[in-house]
Every structure is written in C-alpha cells, then in structure tokens.
Amino acid sequence: MSVITLTTDFGSLYPASMKGVILSINPGATIVDITHSVPPIDIRAGAFAIYSVVKHYPAGTIHVGVIDPGVGTGRNAIIVKAADHWFVGPDNGLLIPPARLLGDIEVYEIIEGKLSENISSTFHGRDVFAPAAAYLSNGREVLEIARKTDDYVDMDFSGYIIEKQFIEATVIYVDDFGNIITNIPGDKVLDEIEPGTILSISGRQMSFLKTYGEVSKWGLISLIGSHGFFEIAVNQGSASRLLHLSNGNSLRIGIMGRT
C-alpha cells in the first residue's frame, strides 16, 4: 500500500485535481488529506501542520506539501528524503522541519521535464508535485525524476527566548479551536517553568498546567500541547479571539511565580 498525504492552502477545489493525477498514475495509492486549510501563503504554518503528524505515518509514506507563493518563478521544486519517508513540494523551507524531525535529510531537485511537457505556471501542485509523488509511490527511483542537491531553502521553528521573568515567542499555528501554538518546544519550557506557575499575557493571568479541564469554562490556560509545543488556550473557548493573536504574531509572556 502506498500512502500519500496532502497539505495545502488550497481550500476545497484544487486538491481534487491533484488526487486525480495521483490516481491516474497509481490507482492503488491511499491519499490522506492532512489539511487544505493552511492560511494562504503561510509557509511556517504549513510546515507545522506536516510536522505535527509525520511521526504517526508508516514507513514509505510520501508527504506532499503545497504552500507555494513562488509558483511559476525561479524557485525549485524538491524532493526530500528522511528516514523512510519522502517529502515533495516547493523549495521554500516548507518541507524541512517535518523532514528533519525524522532524521538526517537528503534533498533532490525535481527535473520538471521528466514529469510533463505541459506544466502550468500557476499550479505546480497538480503538474509537478502530484505526479512526482505518484511516480515515487509506484516504485520509480528518485534519480529518474530528480538530481541530488545541497542548495535548498532552510527553515526551522527557532527564534524564542525564555528568561527568568519573561518568555518571547512566535505563533506558528492557530488550530480550529482557537488554541495558540507557539514555536517553543515543550521540553525547553519545562526546563524553566514548573506546572502551577502563574504567567501573564496582555494583562491577563493564566496558569501553566497539564490539560484544559484544569481551569473553569472560559478560563485562560497555558500548557504543552499534544504536538509537543507550548500552547495558550481557553477552556471551551478561543484564545486566538480573546487575545487577538494569529499566525506569525509575536508575543511576550510574563513569568509571575507559583500559585
């Protein structure tokens, strides 16, 4: 069984064309939609979406990511191999964090002429990335459609600060519940802050606890989410709406002490 995942900012229409291309090449492929609701052109959010699920997929899975503001320009199309997984998408950093999560990476530049003579300048998801993934799932060698390269766009989730009295971070994803997921790995937070510590953000206090139900309904809370990153949430509500924070926003959190 060949598993191909799709992550895009396309919404409801365009992924169907990608699936049609994949199934035309490999009718036996199993296609899984991770999400097609990544905020438009938000490369870091797309990277996080793949990062948050990649370890739950079997060896041999091919992950296609298309958040591609540079489509039709000089940016390369790439394939990344990490452990027993493959990642296919634009060379804009999107694929690197989830691939590195699995281990050392190898990067290949797709030779578009090996895929099709008719490639749209605005829809490489359909005309480049979908067929590349399908060919890999059918057992074609990567070097039949790509060449190895060391020249690629890198990206990670760094850029946070944890001090004795404050935390500075960036919002990398807001989920459908309105939970604010930051770029701080949970282990880095736990090295400095104990559960039960009182924090403050935008003039509001919140406790650093383990799960949402430890505060009352509408209560503001911080915790380590299931994805392993520091998160701010509202029990049965939306932290994003309450704090007026969205993907890419910077935030500063005060560390006030224990209860």
mmCIF file of C-alpha atoms in Angstrom:
data_model
loop_
_atom_site.group_PDB
_atom_site.id
_atom_site.type_symbol
_atom_site.label_atom_id
_atom_site.label_comp_id
_atom_site.label_asym_id
_atom_site.label_seq_id
_atom_site.Cartn_x
_atom_site.Cartn_y
_atom_site.Cartn_z
ATOM 1 C CA MET A 1 0.000 0.000 0.000
ATOM 2 C CA SER A 2 1.306 3.455 -0.965
ATOM 3 C CA VAL A 3 0.279 6.301 1.347
ATOM 4 C CA ILE A 4 0.426 9.869 0.032
ATOM 5 C CA THR A 5 -0.521 12.774 2.305
ATOM 6 C CA LEU A 6 -1.570 16.204 1.072
ATOM 7 C CA THR A 7 -1.145 19.511 2.900
ATOM 8 C CA THR A 8 -2.075 22.734 1.094
ATOM 9 C CA ASP A 9 -3.599 26.178 1.429
ATOM 10 C CA PHE A 10 -5.925 25.432 -1.499
ATOM 11 C CA GLY A 11 -9.267 25.105 0.284
ATOM 12 C CA SER A 12 -11.910 22.843 -1.235
ATOM 13 C CA LEU A 13 -11.467 22.882 -5.029
ATOM 14 C CA TYR A 14 -7.903 22.403 -6.251
ATOM 15 C CA PRO A 15 -6.874 19.301 -4.246
ATOM 16 C CA ALA A 16 -9.288 17.215 -6.332
ATOM 17 C CA SER A 17 -7.129 17.760 -9.423
ATOM 18 C CA MET A 18 -4.038 16.637 -7.537
ATOM 19 C CA LYS A 19 -5.807 13.481 -6.402
ATOM 20 C CA GLY A 20 -6.933 12.746 -9.940
ATOM 21 C CA VAL A 21 -3.362 12.990 -11.216
ATOM 22 C CA ILE A 22 -2.059 10.729 -8.455
ATOM 23 C CA LEU A 23 -4.730 8.093 -9.026
ATOM 24 C CA SER A 24 -4.217 8.178 -12.793
ATOM 25 C CA ILE A 25 -0.570 7.228 -12.259
ATOM 26 C CA ASN A 26 -1.084 4.927 -9.272
ATOM 27 C CA PRO A 27 -4.699 3.756 -8.889
ATOM 28 C CA GLY A 28 -3.737 1.842 -5.759
ATOM 29 C CA ALA A 29 -2.492 4.865 -3.829
ATOM 30 C CA THR A 30 -4.071 5.735 -0.495
ATOM 31 C CA ILE A 31 -4.427 9.518 -0.310
ATOM 32 C CA VAL A 32 -4.776 11.190 3.087
ATOM 33 C CA ASP A 33 -5.687 14.855 3.480
ATOM 34 C CA ILE A 34 -3.760 16.365 6.376
ATOM 35 C CA THR A 35 -5.346 19.764 5.771
ATOM 36 C CA HIS A 36 -6.192 22.091 2.924
ATOM 37 C CA SER A 37 -6.928 24.945 5.339
ATOM 38 C CA VAL A 38 -3.432 26.268 5.978
ATOM 39 C CA PRO A 39 -3.755 30.076 5.964
ATOM 40 C CA PRO A 40 -2.925 31.320 2.458
ATOM 41 C CA ILE A 41 0.830 31.556 1.757
ATOM 42 C CA ASP A 42 1.707 30.797 5.411
ATOM 43 C CA ILE A 43 4.719 28.557 4.839
ATOM 44 C CA ARG A 44 5.604 28.152 8.508
ATOM 45 C CA ALA A 45 2.057 27.117 9.424
ATOM 46 C CA GLY A 46 2.119 24.574 6.608
ATOM 47 C CA ALA A 47 5.423 23.197 7.845
ATOM 48 C CA PHE A 48 3.965 22.842 11.326
ATOM 49 C CA ALA A 49 0.880 21.046 10.010
ATOM 50 C CA ILE A 50 3.044 18.349 8.428
ATOM 51 C CA TYR A 51 5.483 18.332 11.373
ATOM 52 C CA SER A 52 2.678 17.683 13.854
ATOM 53 C CA VAL A 53 1.539 14.438 12.204
ATOM 54 C CA VAL A 54 4.500 12.996 10.319
ATOM 55 C CA LYS A 55 5.638 10.587 13.046
ATOM 56 C CA HIS A 56 2.246 8.878 13.020
ATOM 57 C CA TYR A 57 2.549 7.668 9.419
ATOM 58 C CA PRO A 58 4.092 4.376 8.298
ATOM 59 C CA ALA A 59 7.469 3.998 6.672
ATOM 60 C CA GLY A 60 7.339 4.728 2.978
ATOM 61 C CA THR A 61 4.741 7.496 3.261
ATOM 62 C CA ILE A 62 5.084 10.336 0.749
ATOM 63 C CA HIS A 63 4.107 13.771 2.073
ATOM 64 C CA VAL A 64 3.123 16.402 -0.492
ATOM 65 C CA GLY A 65 3.097 19.989 0.773
ATOM 66 C CA VAL A 66 1.957 22.911 -1.360
ATOM 67 C CA ILE A 67 2.075 26.351 0.192
ATOM 68 C CA ASP A 68 3.730 27.984 -2.743
ATOM 69 C CA PRO A 69 3.709 31.775 -3.151
ATOM 70 C CA GLY A 70 6.647 31.430 -5.563
ATOM 71 C CA VAL A 71 4.877 29.127 -8.017
ATOM 72 C CA GLY A 72 5.941 29.770 -11.607
ATOM 73 C CA THR A 73 9.055 31.730 -10.617
ATOM 74 C CA GLY A 74 12.655 30.560 -10.421
ATOM 75 C CA ARG A 75 12.164 28.664 -7.171
ATOM 76 C CA ASN A 76 12.986 24.971 -7.406
ATOM 77 C CA ALA A 77 10.711 22.012 -6.849
ATOM 78 C CA ILE A 78 12.244 19.463 -4.492
ATOM 79 C CA ILE A 79 12.001 16.002 -3.026
ATOM 80 C CA VAL A 80 13.349 15.426 0.485
ATOM 81 C CA LYS A 81 14.125 12.006 1.927
ATOM 82 C CA ALA A 82 14.279 11.476 5.680
ATOM 83 C CA ALA A 83 14.388 8.047 7.298
ATOM 84 C CA ASP A 84 11.877 6.018 5.250
ATOM 85 C CA HIS A 85 9.655 8.973 4.322
ATOM 86 C CA TRP A 86 9.565 11.240 1.286
ATOM 87 C CA PHE A 87 8.510 14.894 1.103
ATOM 88 C CA VAL A 88 7.560 16.622 -2.152
ATOM 89 C CA GLY A 89 6.926 20.333 -2.645
ATOM 90 C CA PRO A 90 8.391 23.767 -3.337
ATOM 91 C CA ASP A 91 11.869 24.769 -2.214
ATOM 92 C CA ASN A 92 10.781 27.446 0.260
ATOM 93 C CA GLY A 93 11.510 25.790 3.611
ATOM 94 C CA LEU A 94 8.107 24.121 3.909
ATOM 95 C CA LEU A 95 9.362 20.538 3.916
ATOM 96 C CA ILE A 96 12.492 20.903 6.023
ATOM 97 C CA PRO A 97 11.174 20.981 9.642
ATOM 98 C CA PRO A 98 8.986 17.864 9.301
ATOM 99 C CA ALA A 99 11.705 16.015 7.408
ATOM 100 C CA ARG A 100 14.380 16.883 9.986
ATOM 101 C CA LEU A 101 12.084 15.650 12.738
ATOM 102 C CA LEU A 102 12.599 12.152 11.339
ATOM 103 C CA GLY A 103 16.379 12.369 10.996
ATOM 104 C CA ASP A 104 19.065 13.351 8.525
ATOM 105 C CA ILE A 105 17.792 14.609 5.198
ATOM 106 C CA GLU A 106 18.716 14.223 1.533
ATOM 107 C CA VAL A 107 17.414 16.854 -0.893
ATOM 108 C CA TYR A 108 16.771 16.400 -4.609
ATOM 109 C CA GLU A 109 15.814 18.996 -7.206
ATOM 110 C CA ILE A 110 12.951 17.815 -9.404
ATOM 111 C CA ILE A 111 13.654 17.856 -13.141
ATOM 112 C CA GLU A 112 10.283 19.120 -14.322
ATOM 113 C CA GLY A 113 10.802 17.959 -17.901
ATOM 114 C CA LYS A 114 10.884 14.375 -16.633
ATOM 115 C CA LEU A 115 7.285 14.743 -15.467
ATOM 116 C CA SER A 116 5.390 16.578 -18.196
ATOM 117 C CA GLU A 117 5.817 18.848 -21.187
ATOM 118 C CA ASN A 118 2.736 20.851 -20.206
ATOM 119 C CA ILE A 119 3.254 22.411 -16.786
ATOM 120 C CA SER A 120 1.033 25.263 -15.669
ATOM 121 C CA SER A 121 2.859 28.324 -14.362
ATOM 122 C CA THR A 122 0.297 28.626 -11.548
ATOM 123 C CA PHE A 123 -0.496 25.058 -10.446
ATOM 124 C CA HIS A 124 2.603 23.016 -9.708
ATOM 125 C CA GLY A 125 0.639 21.086 -7.097
ATOM 126 C CA ARG A 126 -1.167 19.341 -9.930
ATOM 127 C CA ASP A 127 1.504 19.322 -12.639
ATOM 128 C CA VAL A 128 4.754 18.774 -10.689
ATOM 129 C CA PHE A 129 4.286 17.670 -7.085
ATOM 130 C CA ALA A 130 1.356 15.274 -7.548
ATOM 131 C CA PRO A 131 2.968 13.309 -10.407
ATOM 132 C CA ALA A 132 6.345 13.247 -8.644
ATOM 133 C CA ALA A 133 4.718 11.753 -5.552
ATOM 134 C CA ALA A 134 2.749 9.268 -7.621
ATOM 135 C CA TYR A 135 5.839 8.098 -9.505
ATOM 136 C CA LEU A 136 7.705 7.582 -6.231
ATOM 137 C CA SER A 137 4.754 5.626 -4.859
ATOM 138 C CA ASN A 138 4.883 3.422 -7.957
ATOM 139 C CA GLY A 139 8.478 2.481 -7.235
ATOM 140 C CA ARG A 140 10.375 4.790 -9.573
ATOM 141 C CA GLU A 141 13.839 5.747 -8.371
ATOM 142 C CA VAL A 142 14.164 9.342 -7.238
ATOM 143 C CA LEU A 143 17.112 9.924 -9.586
ATOM 144 C CA GLU A 144 14.861 9.173 -12.556
ATOM 145 C CA ILE A 145 12.976 12.425 -11.910
ATOM 146 C CA ALA A 146 15.367 14.499 -9.781
ATOM 147 C CA ARG A 147 19.023 15.289 -9.099
ATOM 148 C CA LYS A 148 20.656 15.490 -5.685
ATOM 149 C CA THR A 149 21.416 18.976 -4.376
ATOM 150 C CA ASP A 150 22.855 20.678 -1.319
ATOM 151 C CA ASP A 151 21.365 24.025 -2.309
ATOM 152 C CA TYR A 152 17.943 24.443 -0.716
ATOM 153 C CA VAL A 153 15.978 26.904 1.421
ATOM 154 C CA ASP A 154 16.238 26.047 5.113
ATOM 155 C CA MET A 155 13.718 26.779 7.860
ATOM 156 C CA ASP A 156 13.147 25.898 11.496
ATOM 157 C CA PHE A 157 10.949 26.949 14.400
ATOM 158 C CA SER A 158 13.650 28.812 16.331
ATOM 159 C CA GLY A 159 13.518 32.431 17.454
ATOM 160 C CA TYR A 160 12.185 32.235 21.008
ATOM 161 C CA ILE A 161 13.549 33.478 24.342
ATOM 162 C CA ILE A 162 12.954 32.050 27.818
ATOM 163 C CA GLU A 163 14.277 34.176 30.679
ATOM 164 C CA LYS A 164 13.585 34.139 34.420
ATOM 165 C CA GLN A 165 10.877 36.789 34.168
ATOM 166 C CA PHE A 166 9.512 36.508 30.643
ATOM 167 C CA ILE A 167 9.076 34.426 27.505
ATOM 168 C CA GLU A 168 9.140 35.740 23.946
ATOM 169 C CA ALA A 169 7.784 33.562 21.157
ATOM 170 C CA THR A 170 6.004 33.480 17.812
ATOM 171 C CA VAL A 171 2.627 31.986 16.979
ATOM 172 C CA ILE A 172 3.233 29.235 14.424
ATOM 173 C CA TYR A 173 -0.300 27.829 14.264
ATOM 174 C CA VAL A 174 -3.816 28.559 15.461
ATOM 175 C CA ASP A 175 -5.963 25.436 15.335
ATOM 176 C CA ASP A 176 -9.714 25.225 14.747
ATOM 177 C CA PHE A 177 -10.384 25.542 18.487
ATOM 178 C CA GLY A 178 -8.522 28.839 18.612
ATOM 179 C CA ASN A 179 -5.615 27.340 20.549
ATOM 180 C CA ILE A 180 -2.433 29.370 20.069
ATOM 181 C CA ILE A 181 0.531 27.116 19.322
ATOM 182 C CA THR A 182 3.908 28.790 19.730
ATOM 183 C CA ASN A 183 7.334 27.901 18.386
ATOM 184 C CA ILE A 184 8.732 26.918 21.808
ATOM 185 C CA PRO A 185 9.386 23.182 22.267
ATOM 186 C CA GLY A 186 7.728 21.865 25.389
ATOM 187 C CA ASP A 187 10.922 20.452 26.874
ATOM 188 C CA LYS A 188 12.522 23.910 26.768
ATOM 189 C CA VAL A 189 9.595 25.336 28.729
ATOM 190 C CA LEU A 190 9.665 22.535 31.299
ATOM 191 C CA ASP A 191 13.375 23.145 31.850
ATOM 192 C CA GLU A 192 12.499 26.604 33.192
ATOM 193 C CA ILE A 193 8.869 26.590 34.355
ATOM 194 C CA GLU A 194 7.067 24.165 36.664
ATOM 195 C CA PRO A 195 3.402 23.230 36.333
ATOM 196 C CA GLY A 196 1.369 25.546 38.533
ATOM 197 C CA THR A 197 3.378 28.643 37.615
ATOM 198 C CA ILE A 198 1.327 31.800 37.034
ATOM 199 C CA LEU A 199 2.017 33.580 33.747
ATOM 200 C CA SER A 200 0.624 36.767 32.263
ATOM 201 C CA ILE A 201 -0.144 37.879 28.719
ATOM 202 C CA SER A 202 -1.800 41.098 27.558
ATOM 203 C CA GLY A 203 -2.716 41.964 31.135
ATOM 204 C CA ARG A 204 -4.386 38.597 31.786
ATOM 205 C CA GLN A 205 -3.165 35.903 34.140
ATOM 206 C CA MET A 206 -3.054 32.218 33.274
ATOM 207 C CA SER A 207 -1.698 29.113 34.938
ATOM 208 C CA PHE A 208 0.770 26.736 33.327
ATOM 209 C CA LEU A 209 -0.967 23.374 33.764
ATOM 210 C CA LYS A 210 -1.318 19.983 32.067
ATOM 211 C CA THR A 211 -4.754 19.959 30.451
ATOM 212 C CA TYR A 212 -7.651 22.230 29.500
ATOM 213 C CA GLY A 213 -10.115 20.964 32.122
ATOM 214 C CA GLU A 214 -7.892 22.105 34.991
ATOM 215 C CA VAL A 215 -9.404 25.579 34.656
ATOM 216 C CA SER A 216 -13.057 26.603 34.643
ATOM 217 C CA LYS A 217 -15.036 27.165 31.450
ATOM 218 C CA TRP A 218 -13.681 30.197 29.542
ATOM 219 C CA GLY A 219 -10.548 30.064 31.697
ATOM 220 C CA LEU A 220 -7.226 31.024 30.102
ATOM 221 C CA ILE A 221 -4.516 28.371 30.394
ATOM 222 C CA SER A 222 -1.049 27.541 29.086
ATOM 223 C CA LEU A 223 0.220 24.003 28.612
ATOM 224 C CA ILE A 224 2.298 21.690 26.450
ATOM 225 C CA GLY A 225 0.018 20.536 23.643
ATOM 226 C CA SER A 226 -0.152 17.076 22.124
ATOM 227 C CA HIS A 227 2.164 18.309 19.354
ATOM 228 C CA GLY A 228 4.883 18.973 21.934
ATOM 229 C CA PHE A 229 4.913 22.785 21.786
ATOM 230 C CA PHE A 230 3.973 25.475 24.306
ATOM 231 C CA GLU A 231 0.345 26.440 23.782
ATOM 232 C CA ILE A 232 -2.116 29.024 25.076
ATOM 233 C CA ALA A 233 -5.774 28.030 25.201
ATOM 234 C CA VAL A 234 -9.177 28.902 26.604
ATOM 235 C CA ASN A 235 -11.200 26.041 28.076
ATOM 236 C CA GLN A 236 -14.170 25.656 25.694
ATOM 237 C CA GLY A 237 -13.296 28.936 24.025
ATOM 238 C CA SER A 238 -10.835 30.596 21.647
ATOM 239 C CA ALA A 239 -7.563 32.021 22.926
ATOM 240 C CA SER A 240 -6.906 33.486 19.490
ATOM 241 C CA ARG A 241 -10.064 35.612 19.625
ATOM 242 C CA LEU A 242 -9.595 36.535 23.270
ATOM 243 C CA LEU A 243 -6.006 37.712 22.830
ATOM 244 C CA HIS A 244 -6.316 38.903 19.211
ATOM 245 C CA LEU A 245 -3.378 36.746 18.135
ATOM 246 C CA SER A 246 -2.936 34.887 14.851
ATOM 247 C CA ASN A 247 -0.256 33.021 12.906
ATOM 248 C CA GLY A 248 3.019 34.900 12.719
ATOM 249 C CA ASN A 249 2.291 37.255 15.614
ATOM 250 C CA SER A 250 4.948 37.794 18.271
ATOM 251 C CA LEU A 251 4.003 37.504 21.920
ATOM 252 C CA ARG A 252 5.553 38.249 25.296
ATOM 253 C CA ILE A 253 4.580 36.327 28.407
ATOM 254 C CA GLY A 254 5.444 37.371 31.947
ATOM 255 C CA ILE A 255 6.522 34.741 34.491
ATOM 256 C CA MET A 256 4.969 35.709 37.826
ATOM 257 C CA GLY A 257 5.674 32.708 40.065
ATOM 258 C CA ARG A 258 3.824 29.741 41.530
ATOM 259 C CA THR A 259 0.345 29.689 42.998
#
